[in-house]
C-alpha cells in the first residue's frame, strides 16, 4: 500500500499562543481540547476514525491476524484466590474468592467457593451489566466476616467509580450506592458494619472527564444507609493536592491514613485509634521525605516498609509511643535486590524482591532473620502471597513472557507449592524462549533488556522487532504474558522490553534518574536499546518498531521525534504528548513529581526540549505511526493524542502514514472489554507486520 496518495481529513488551525517564561509557544490545535462532547471535535474524531479504519482494513493479513488472536485468546484465565473466614466469631468456615474468564468474555467473573474442591458459585458477573462489556468491575473488598462484597463499577473506561454492596450468601445487592469515587478502594471495619473510602466533590456534568481533581476526602459508610449520611473522617481544605486513603489494621484497632501528593514516591502516614470513641487523627509521619507503607501492626508497634535512607527499601518497626526516627528498629535491611512489597503470613514476613527485573520471594522471621527463599518455576513475575497474619495457606501466581499465569497453592509450614489452576492455550510455550541481556546507555548506564522470540530464529539483522518500554513513576516492567505478543512471535517477530530509568526496577535512585531534569535519560536508554538490537543483528531501522502506553506513549513520541530515522514504525498509545499542558486536566497535576512543571522556568526548558507535540519539525520524514487513544480517557485526556496526530499529519515530510485510532466508549485501558482489546491488537499487529519489512 503506497501512502503518497493519502489525503488526511482536514484539521483547522487557530492563531493561539502562550508565553512561558518569555518563550512564545504556538498552540494551533488548542480547539481539540474541547472534548468528545464538543460537536466540532466529535466530527473530527469521526472523520479521522473512518480514515484510519479504512486504511487498516486494507492491510494484508489483517483478517487472518484477528482470527488467530481470537482463537488463541479463547482459553480459561484465572485470578489469584483469596480467603475469608466467615462469621464475626470466625466459626463459619472458609470462603475462597477468585476471578475467572472462560476465554472470550469481555469481563472476568468473580466466583466464590465454600470448598476448594467444590463447585464455584458466581458472585458477580460484570458482563451482565452492559451488552458491550463496557461496564467493568474496577474495585472490590470483602468484609472481614466474609458476608459482604463492596464493589466499584466504572463505565466506558472512566476512572470514576460507583460503589455498591452485595450480600454474598444471597447474591442480592443492598440499596447502598456511593458516587464520585476515584483512586480509592474500600476498607471494612472489624465488625463488618461499614467501610472507609475516599471521594471527590461532584463535578459539573460537562467537566467530569476533563476537570482537575482536587480535595479528596475520606469517609466512613455504614451499610444500609444513604451516602448523604456518610461520616466525614478526614479532610484537608488547606491542602488541595492531598489524596487520602484509609485502611483498617488486621486487629481492627487502628485506621491508618495513607496521604499521597502527586506521583512522587513520598507520602505521609496518619492513624486514628478506633478503640477510643474520642480519638483524633495522629500524624505519625508528617514530612514528604520518603515512601512509607504499613505492613501490619502488633499492638502499638507498626511494621513499615520504607525507602528512607534505603533507595531499594527496607522494613522498620515503629513504636507509637516513641515514634521518632532515632527510636526505629530496622527489621529487614536494604538488600542488593529491590524490595517490592511485604506481607505477613504464618507469623512471618513474606518479602517480594526484584532481581534484575524478575521476581524473588524470601521469608523472614518477625525479628528479621532470613528463613528461606521460595523456589519459583523460572525467570518471571510473581503475584499473590496474600492472607492474614496466622494463615499457613496462601496462593501465588507465576507468569513469564511465554507462559500464561499459573496459580499455585502454597503451604507456609512445609514450603510446598501445588498446582491449583493451569490454563491450556492452543500453542506450545516451549517453542519460544526469553533471554535477558544488558546494554550500555548514552551515559554509560547498564540497562536490562528482555528479548523473546521463537526458538531457533536466525539473527539476520532483518527480523521484525517490536521494542516496548515505559520508564516512569517507579513502575517496573517485569515478565508478563500477552497473547498478542505471542502471536507477534508466532509470526516470526521479536518482542523486546527495556527496563529504563524512571522505573522502579532498581529502587528509588533508578526512578529519580529518569525524572524532571533527568527525563532525557529515559529516552536515551530507549534509543540505546533500539541501537543495540540493530547492532546485534536482530533488526534494522526498517524492521524496528516501538510501542508504549501512557507514560510509554510519551516515550514513543519523544523517541520518534528525536530519532525518526531509527524506526520502521511507531505506536504511541494514550500518551502524554503536550508536556506543557498535561497539568491542566483531571489528575495530570499529580505527574509533576515525575515530569516537573511548565510553571517552573528551569523545568519548562527541559520539558519543552522533548515534548512530542512541540518537537515535531515540518518536512521531516517520520516513521509510519499509529497513534491510539480513547474518547473517554479521563486519565490522559485524548486531546494529547488528538493534537499530536493533527500536528504529525501536517509535519510529515515523507510518504509514511500518520494515523490515529480512537476507541469509543473506552478509557485509559483499565476495564476494556476483551472484544475491544482483540480489535485493537489486530490493528496494531497488522500495521506492524506491513510496515516492518526489510527494504
XYZ file of C-alpha atoms in Angstrom, residues 1-665:
665
model
C 0.000 0.000 0.000
C 1.500 3.309 -1.046
C 0.887 6.202 1.293
C 1.819 9.015 -1.095
C -1.813 9.404 -2.139
C -3.127 9.666 1.422
C -5.166 12.795 1.885
C -5.928 13.188 5.572
C -9.122 14.746 6.895
C -8.558 18.473 7.216
C -7.791 19.831 10.690
C -8.244 23.550 11.100
C -5.721 25.631 12.987
C -6.170 28.625 15.251
C -3.902 31.565 15.983
C -3.252 30.824 19.629
C -0.016 31.348 21.556
C 1.081 31.102 25.167
C 4.004 32.782 26.877
C 6.129 30.528 29.068
C 8.780 32.463 30.940
C 9.454 34.678 27.944
C 9.148 31.934 25.319
C 6.196 32.224 22.953
C 4.707 28.835 22.107
C 2.102 28.373 19.385
C -0.816 26.024 20.016
C -2.667 25.861 16.683
C -4.743 22.827 17.696
C -5.936 24.146 21.063
C -9.547 23.728 19.956
C -9.111 19.940 20.013
C -9.079 20.174 23.811
C -12.824 20.763 23.626
C -13.528 17.134 24.486
C -15.593 14.422 22.863
C -18.817 16.269 23.727
C -17.777 19.244 21.598
C -19.558 18.939 18.231
C -16.599 20.057 16.105
C -14.229 17.756 17.981
C -16.720 14.907 17.564
C -16.858 15.489 13.807
C -13.047 15.465 13.686
C -12.992 12.177 15.633
C -15.479 10.579 13.257
C -13.568 11.625 10.141
C -10.185 10.535 11.487
C -11.627 7.251 12.754
C -13.212 6.443 9.393
C -9.999 7.299 7.571
C -7.908 5.096 9.876
C -10.377 2.200 9.832
C -10.422 2.204 6.026
C -6.622 2.146 5.905
C -6.236 -0.633 8.466
C -8.934 -2.798 6.858
C -6.907 -2.901 3.625
C -3.711 -4.134 5.259
C -2.770 -7.601 4.028
C -3.176 -10.279 6.660
C -5.409 -8.176 8.919
C -8.328 -10.599 8.877
C -6.081 -13.602 9.480
C -4.378 -11.900 12.410
C -7.713 -11.111 14.057
C -8.892 -14.708 13.617
C -5.673 -16.062 15.097
C -5.826 -13.680 18.043
C -9.428 -14.647 18.726
C -8.625 -18.356 18.564
C -5.671 -18.152 20.927
C -7.413 -15.720 23.293
C -10.106 -18.315 23.928
C -8.626 -20.042 26.974
C -9.544 -20.011 30.661
C -7.787 -17.315 32.688
C -7.646 -17.471 36.478
C -7.020 -14.859 39.125
C -5.256 -15.392 42.459
C -7.655 -16.800 45.092
C -8.000 -15.127 48.475
C -9.642 -16.450 51.605
C -12.056 -15.082 54.213
C -13.141 -16.882 57.382
C -16.904 -16.476 57.671
C -18.771 -15.019 60.656
C -17.924 -12.384 63.240
C -16.787 -15.181 65.557
C -14.833 -16.821 62.692
C -16.761 -20.054 63.160
C -18.448 -20.300 59.782
C -15.681 -21.941 57.784
C -13.633 -20.504 54.934
C -14.749 -18.882 51.725
C -12.431 -18.537 48.759
C -12.853 -15.859 46.106
C -11.259 -15.691 42.687
C -11.773 -14.328 39.180
C -12.103 -16.448 36.060
C -12.628 -15.657 32.407
C -13.917 -18.510 30.239
C -11.897 -17.232 27.320
C -13.581 -14.525 25.284
C -15.776 -12.991 27.965
C -15.458 -9.218 27.859
C -15.006 -9.048 31.634
C -13.779 -11.620 34.147
C -16.307 -13.040 36.596
C -15.917 -13.136 40.386
C -16.647 -16.546 41.918
C -16.910 -17.798 45.485
C -16.016 -21.290 46.753
C -17.056 -22.731 50.105
C -14.718 -25.641 49.462
C -11.630 -25.607 47.249
C -12.701 -28.920 45.766
C -16.326 -27.846 45.356
C -18.219 -26.121 42.597
C -17.655 -22.363 42.324
C -20.671 -20.087 42.626
C -20.936 -16.942 40.553
C -20.837 -13.888 42.806
C -20.585 -11.009 40.331
C -20.612 -11.106 36.532
C -19.930 -7.646 35.054
C -20.829 -8.991 31.590
C -24.496 -8.881 32.615
C -24.321 -5.149 33.334
C -23.915 -3.995 29.713
C -24.386 -5.545 26.292
C -20.970 -4.466 25.001
C -18.928 -5.168 28.134
C -18.072 -1.509 28.766
C -19.200 -1.631 32.410
C -16.253 -3.032 34.379
C -15.579 -4.093 37.928
C -12.933 -1.569 38.963
C -12.570 -2.312 42.662
C -13.831 -4.689 45.338
C -13.436 -5.518 49.024
C -14.779 -8.447 51.058
C -15.983 -7.671 54.584
C -13.959 -9.048 57.463
C -16.656 -11.616 58.286
C -16.828 -12.827 54.683
C -20.513 -11.907 54.288
C -20.484 -8.749 52.178
C -18.890 -7.604 48.940
C -18.336 -3.892 48.387
C -17.629 -3.323 44.712
C -16.954 -0.426 42.377
C -18.100 -0.167 38.768
C -16.734 2.102 36.060
C -18.332 2.861 32.705
C -16.541 3.145 29.377
C -13.104 3.014 30.966
C -13.536 6.109 33.141
C -11.633 6.443 36.421
C -14.911 7.466 38.095
C -16.472 4.658 40.116
C -19.872 3.942 41.623
C -19.763 1.568 44.602
C -22.448 -0.861 45.779
C -22.773 -3.603 48.401
C -23.821 -7.217 47.773
C -24.778 -9.965 50.215
C -22.521 -12.908 49.416
C -24.884 -15.625 50.660
C -27.867 -14.430 48.590
C -26.115 -12.600 45.746
C -28.503 -9.671 46.264
C -27.479 -6.025 46.274
C -28.364 -3.716 49.125
C -29.664 -0.241 48.343
C -26.258 1.349 49.059
C -24.903 3.448 46.180
C -21.799 5.626 46.522
C -20.787 8.022 43.743
C -17.922 10.271 42.635
C -15.251 7.907 43.849
C -11.876 7.868 42.146
C -8.446 6.496 43.139
C -9.937 4.691 46.134
C -10.602 1.247 47.481
C -12.818 0.218 50.392
C -11.532 -0.912 53.796
C -14.053 -2.614 56.094
C -14.156 -2.083 59.833
C -13.503 -5.049 62.115
C -17.232 -5.585 62.779
C -18.123 -5.641 59.063
C -20.686 -2.912 59.635
C -19.235 -0.475 57.130
C -16.124 0.652 55.302
C -13.833 3.609 54.686
C -13.466 5.122 51.219
C -12.350 8.351 49.530
C -14.206 10.605 47.122
C -14.181 13.967 45.398
C -16.889 16.591 45.156
C -19.380 16.054 42.332
C -18.076 17.852 39.207
C -20.151 19.784 36.720
C -21.647 17.368 34.203
C -19.833 18.997 31.295
C -16.446 18.776 33.083
C -16.439 15.299 34.646
C -13.947 13.879 32.113
C -11.590 16.877 31.893
C -11.745 18.947 35.117
C -8.858 18.738 37.592
C -9.314 16.524 40.652
C -8.540 18.215 43.967
C -9.608 17.994 47.628
C -10.123 14.267 48.083
C -11.900 13.436 51.359
C -12.006 10.281 53.492
C -15.441 8.994 54.562
C -16.971 6.118 56.528
C -20.057 4.428 55.084
C -22.319 2.259 57.242
C -24.082 -0.387 55.147
C -27.800 0.105 54.721
C -27.584 3.903 54.883
C -27.551 6.723 52.335
C -24.296 8.223 51.069
C -25.558 11.582 52.340
C -25.296 10.153 55.875
C -21.671 9.047 55.484
C -19.303 10.315 58.162
C -16.517 12.632 57.056
C -13.458 11.100 58.737
C -10.695 13.360 57.472
C -10.185 16.251 55.072
C -7.583 18.922 54.483
C -9.161 22.010 52.914
C -5.738 23.690 53.232
C -4.108 21.007 51.032
C -5.998 20.654 47.764
C -3.463 18.217 46.255
C -3.534 15.715 49.122
C -5.030 12.335 48.354
C -6.329 10.291 51.286
C -6.621 6.515 51.541
C -7.848 4.750 54.688
C -7.085 1.185 55.774
C -8.033 -0.738 58.923
C -5.373 -2.873 60.612
C -5.978 -6.626 60.872
C -6.709 -6.396 64.598
C -9.317 -3.693 63.903
C -7.720 -1.269 66.346
C -6.390 1.396 64.025
C -7.451 3.322 60.967
C -4.271 4.133 59.035
C -4.464 7.058 56.601
C -2.071 6.991 53.669
C -1.576 10.579 52.424
C -0.256 10.997 48.897
C 0.564 14.094 46.905
C 1.067 13.678 43.209
C 3.139 10.901 41.679
C 6.248 11.202 43.836
C 7.038 8.101 45.882
C 6.750 10.139 49.046
C 3.812 10.054 51.429
C 2.620 10.696 54.958
C 1.160 8.179 57.416
C -1.502 9.168 59.947
C -3.562 6.962 62.219
C -6.639 7.017 64.407
C -7.220 4.762 67.424
C -10.581 3.122 66.710
C -10.844 1.832 70.281
C -11.117 5.409 71.518
C -14.504 6.918 70.577
C -12.992 10.375 71.065
C -9.785 9.548 69.252
C -8.336 12.060 66.812
C -6.076 11.642 63.813
C -2.401 11.438 64.814
C 0.335 12.421 62.343
C 2.840 9.562 62.620
C 4.846 10.526 59.513
C 4.350 14.221 58.789
C 7.014 15.005 56.185
C 7.003 14.096 52.475
C 10.583 12.820 52.644
C 10.215 9.139 51.605
C 7.704 6.358 50.952
C 6.036 4.633 53.910
C 3.713 1.639 53.702
C 2.209 -0.147 56.711
C 2.700 -3.918 56.573
C 0.801 -4.694 59.794
C 0.936 -3.991 63.498
C 1.458 -5.816 66.759
C -0.189 -3.732 69.421
C 1.421 -0.307 69.297
C 4.257 -1.480 67.050
C 3.818 -0.652 63.369
C 5.893 -2.607 60.834
C 6.575 -0.255 57.938
C 8.227 -0.690 54.565
C 10.118 2.475 53.610
C 12.815 3.818 51.313
C 14.006 6.340 53.907
C 17.808 6.034 53.850
C 17.307 2.915 51.682
C 16.588 3.541 47.961
C 15.832 -0.167 47.413
C 13.568 -0.293 50.520
C 13.750 -1.865 53.962
C 11.436 -2.801 56.862
C 11.414 -0.957 60.187
C 9.429 -1.239 63.421
C 7.938 1.964 64.829
C 6.688 2.253 68.414
C 3.674 4.570 68.509
C 4.712 5.744 71.981
C 8.229 6.592 70.732
C 7.762 7.325 67.018
C 10.836 9.482 66.344
C 13.142 8.026 63.692
C 16.025 7.572 66.135
C 13.828 5.078 68.006
C 13.004 2.953 64.969
C 14.228 -0.627 64.822
C 15.425 -1.980 61.480
C 13.927 -5.434 60.878
C 14.841 -6.229 57.258
C 17.739 -4.113 55.962
C 18.125 -2.867 52.410
C 19.417 -5.566 50.051
C 21.108 -5.529 46.658
C 17.733 -6.513 45.171
C 14.750 -4.120 45.181
C 12.114 -4.836 47.819
C 8.734 -4.562 46.080
C 6.349 -5.476 48.883
C 5.963 -7.356 52.164
C 3.113 -9.443 53.576
C 2.554 -11.264 56.840
C 1.739 -14.999 56.803
C 2.358 -17.805 59.276
C 3.651 -15.116 61.644
C 6.485 -14.447 59.177
C 7.307 -11.721 56.694
C 6.986 -12.749 53.037
C 9.054 -10.303 51.010
C 8.839 -9.871 47.246
C 12.031 -8.681 45.563
C 13.101 -7.745 42.066
C 16.463 -9.050 40.905
C 17.276 -7.522 37.531
C 13.517 -7.036 36.908
C 12.372 -10.590 37.704
C 10.840 -11.909 40.922
C 12.388 -13.382 44.047
C 10.399 -14.333 47.170
C 12.082 -14.512 50.581
C 10.731 -15.393 54.020
C 11.930 -13.709 57.238
C 11.080 -14.104 60.905
C 9.418 -11.230 62.784
C 12.858 -10.275 64.084
C 14.258 -10.125 60.554
C 16.135 -13.420 60.434
C 16.289 -14.949 56.954
C 14.295 -18.200 56.814
C 14.350 -19.270 53.162
C 13.886 -18.279 49.538
C 10.801 -19.755 47.912
C 11.593 -21.701 44.756
C 9.945 -20.342 41.593
C 9.337 -22.091 38.234
C 11.710 -19.839 36.319
C 12.519 -16.321 35.120
C 9.256 -14.455 35.544
C 6.903 -12.420 37.704
C 5.073 -13.448 40.860
C 1.951 -12.048 42.500
C -0.109 -13.101 45.476
C 1.012 -14.415 48.873
C -1.998 -12.669 50.389
C -3.710 -13.550 53.639
C -3.963 -12.966 57.371
C -1.096 -12.945 59.819
C -1.601 -16.508 61.085
C -2.643 -18.115 57.797
C -0.482 -21.069 56.809
C -2.155 -21.397 53.400
C -1.806 -18.890 50.589
C -1.765 -18.686 46.779
C 0.570 -17.173 44.251
C 0.652 -16.587 40.511
C 3.642 -17.100 38.222
C 3.898 -15.799 34.663
C 6.526 -15.046 32.039
C 6.716 -13.637 28.508
C 5.947 -17.092 27.090
C 3.864 -18.696 29.876
C 0.315 -17.665 30.853
C -0.419 -17.145 34.549
C -0.284 -20.372 36.557
C -1.838 -20.402 40.046
C -0.177 -22.315 42.875
C -1.408 -23.152 46.365
C 1.413 -22.759 48.874
C 1.829 -24.251 52.364
C 3.907 -21.923 54.530
C 4.756 -24.624 57.058
C 6.016 -27.275 54.653
C 7.376 -24.921 51.941
C 5.349 -26.874 49.388
C 3.685 -25.440 46.288
C 0.986 -27.422 44.498
C -0.660 -26.612 41.198
C -4.106 -25.078 41.664
C -5.072 -23.801 38.198
C -3.148 -24.002 34.932
C -4.563 -22.569 31.714
C -4.360 -24.511 28.481
C -3.531 -22.490 25.382
C -3.530 -23.675 21.776
C 0.154 -23.038 21.274
C 3.254 -24.604 22.799
C 5.135 -22.129 25.030
C 8.178 -24.406 24.839
C 8.605 -23.337 21.224
C 9.604 -19.873 22.448
C 12.401 -18.514 24.556
C 13.272 -15.442 26.599
C 16.718 -14.215 27.488
C 17.945 -11.185 29.365
C 20.847 -9.083 28.150
C 22.374 -5.841 29.367
C 23.364 -2.915 27.192
C 25.039 0.442 27.772
C 23.106 3.680 27.504
C 24.450 7.006 26.258
C 25.973 7.986 29.608
C 27.402 4.527 30.356
C 24.497 3.256 32.481
C 23.912 -0.515 32.343
C 20.293 -1.266 31.361
C 18.470 -4.646 31.250
C 16.678 -5.835 28.124
C 14.380 -8.878 27.828
C 14.219 -10.477 24.360
C 11.627 -13.129 23.417
C 11.103 -14.993 20.144
C 10.748 -18.421 18.551
C 13.494 -20.855 19.375
C 15.996 -21.299 16.578
C 15.295 -17.925 14.989
C 18.204 -16.917 12.760
C 19.583 -13.480 13.571
C 19.948 -11.926 10.149
C 19.570 -8.260 11.071
C 16.215 -8.062 9.315
C 13.761 -9.530 11.837
C 10.569 -7.571 12.502
C 11.242 -6.433 16.058
C 8.920 -4.673 18.498
C 10.602 -2.751 21.312
C 8.398 -1.871 24.297
C 9.121 0.475 27.202
C 7.669 2.678 29.924
C 10.299 4.358 32.104
C 8.383 6.358 34.680
C 6.612 6.692 38.021
C 8.758 3.968 39.627
C 6.755 1.337 37.709
C 8.717 -1.816 36.965
C 8.307 -3.791 33.745
C 8.606 -7.451 34.699
C 7.951 -10.549 32.549
C 4.261 -10.832 31.678
C 2.229 -12.920 29.279
C 0.326 -11.492 26.333
C -1.474 -13.371 23.566
C -0.875 -10.501 21.148
C 2.879 -10.623 21.847
C 2.866 -14.399 21.417
C 1.081 -14.062 18.069
C 3.700 -11.497 17.068
C 6.410 -14.051 17.886
C 4.478 -16.795 16.092
C 4.540 -14.562 13.002
C 8.332 -14.535 13.215
C 8.680 -11.321 15.187
C 10.949 -10.453 18.098
C 9.489 -8.859 21.232
C 11.847 -6.837 23.432
C 11.240 -4.997 26.717
C 13.720 -2.437 28.034
C 13.867 -1.685 31.780
C 14.517 2.035 31.506
C 15.434 4.550 34.146
C 12.391 6.230 35.617
C 11.028 2.790 36.512
C 11.361 1.050 39.850
C 13.456 -1.955 38.831
C 16.477 -0.827 40.853
C 14.806 1.273 43.512
C 14.333 4.977 44.041
C 17.702 6.071 42.652
C 16.816 4.345 39.358
C 13.450 6.077 39.394
C 14.861 9.523 40.125
C 17.462 9.058 37.385
C 14.636 9.374 34.851
C 12.589 12.242 36.255
C 12.275 16.005 35.830
C 15.571 17.498 34.580
C 16.885 13.959 34.009
C 13.910 12.725 31.962
C 16.031 12.686 28.813
C 17.887 9.700 30.320
C 14.753 7.613 29.744
C 14.691 8.434 26.048
C 18.436 7.881 25.745
C 18.002 4.432 27.360
C 15.254 3.514 24.894
C 17.159 4.790 21.879
C 20.217 2.814 23.016
C 18.068 -0.340 23.297
C 16.990 0.073 19.676
C 20.574 0.628 18.578
C 21.678 -2.496 20.483
C 19.037 -4.598 18.707
C 20.256 -3.299 15.354
C 23.958 -3.706 16.170
C 23.388 -7.260 17.408
C 21.706 -8.481 14.223
C 18.108 -8.612 15.395
C 16.688 -5.742 13.367
C 17.434 -2.914 11.004
C 15.973 0.571 11.191
C 13.387 -0.579 8.636
C 12.275 -3.515 10.793
C 12.417 -1.956 14.275
C 9.102 -0.805 15.735
C 8.445 0.898 19.073
C 5.370 0.769 21.296
C 4.385 2.136 24.694
C 1.323 3.388 26.518
C 0.558 6.360 28.777
C 3.981 7.497 30.012
C 5.206 4.922 27.490
C 3.256 6.813 24.827
C 5.252 9.897 25.759
C 8.377 7.731 25.463
C 7.495 6.650 21.924
C 6.507 10.179 20.927
C 9.754 11.663 22.216
C 11.977 8.995 20.652
C 10.321 9.083 17.231
C 10.713 12.868 17.087
C 14.331 12.758 18.295
C 15.439 9.845 16.108
C 12.851 9.388 13.341
C 15.325 7.566 11.090
C 15.887 4.831 13.683
C 12.436 3.269 13.484
C 10.336 1.475 10.908
C 7.075 2.091 12.796
C 5.842 3.779 15.970
C 2.716 3.185 18.064
C 2.280 5.709 20.889
C -0.769 4.691 22.947
C -2.801 7.010 25.222
C 0.335 9.133 25.530
C 1.168 12.358 27.348
C 2.069 14.367 24.243
C 1.584 18.016 25.252
C 4.065 18.322 28.088
C 3.277 21.994 28.624
C -0.407 21.464 29.437
C -0.734 17.984 30.963
C -1.194 19.518 34.416
C -4.379 21.325 33.297
C -6.562 18.215 33.119
C -8.010 15.666 35.604
C -5.174 14.154 37.644
C -2.391 15.461 35.382
C -1.155 17.919 38.030
C -0.088 14.894 40.083
C 2.528 13.918 37.499
C 4.676 16.978 38.171
C 6.665 14.839 40.619
C 7.995 12.865 37.665
C 7.862 15.427 34.882
C 8.278 18.757 36.554
C 6.007 21.627 35.540
C 5.899 24.184 32.755
C 5.077 26.699 35.504
C 8.694 26.354 36.664
C 11.189 28.146 34.390
C 14.012 25.565 34.606
C 11.677 22.601 34.287
C 9.872 24.274 31.386
C 13.079 24.380 29.360
C 13.745 20.666 29.961
C 10.144 19.680 29.186
C 9.867 21.867 26.106
C 13.039 20.278 24.700
C 11.406 16.817 24.459
C 7.645 17.428 24.447
C 6.476 15.324 21.464
C 3.905 17.865 20.287
C 6.455 20.657 20.280
C 9.447 18.838 18.778
C 7.745 17.888 15.517
C 9.505 19.603 12.613
C 7.742 20.296 9.338
C 9.182 18.420 6.383
C 10.805 15.673 8.469
C 10.237 12.098 7.330
C 8.685 10.376 10.338
C 8.149 6.627 10.544
C 4.725 5.089 9.897
C 2.792 5.991 13.035
C -0.431 4.710 14.561
C -1.488 6.913 17.476
C -4.066 5.223 19.700
C -6.373 6.749 22.317
C -9.952 6.550 23.585
C -12.722 9.108 23.697
C -13.419 8.670 27.442
C -9.864 8.577 28.731
C -10.019 10.762 31.849
C -6.516 9.829 32.985
C -4.523 11.100 29.979
C -7.212 13.090 28.198
C -7.414 12.229 24.480
C -6.655 15.811 23.476
C -2.975 14.889 23.902
C -3.242 12.343 21.104
C -5.643 14.467 19.022
C -3.241 17.400 18.916
C -0.166 15.241 18.317
C -1.797 13.315 15.468
C -3.009 16.513 13.790
C 0.422 18.128 14.101
C 2.160 14.957 12.873
C -0.056 14.766 9.787
C 0.802 18.383 8.995
C 4.544 17.931 9.629
C 5.092 14.606 7.835
C 7.615 15.175 5.075
C 7.625 11.657 3.658
C 5.024 9.263 2.322
C 4.624 7.243 5.527
C 1.120 7.088 7.035
C 0.351 9.016 10.215
C -2.923 7.725 11.613
C -4.934 7.996 14.803
C -7.126 5.198 16.128
C -9.768 6.472 18.572
C -11.626 3.833 20.588
C -15.183 4.726 21.598
C -16.754 4.010 24.993
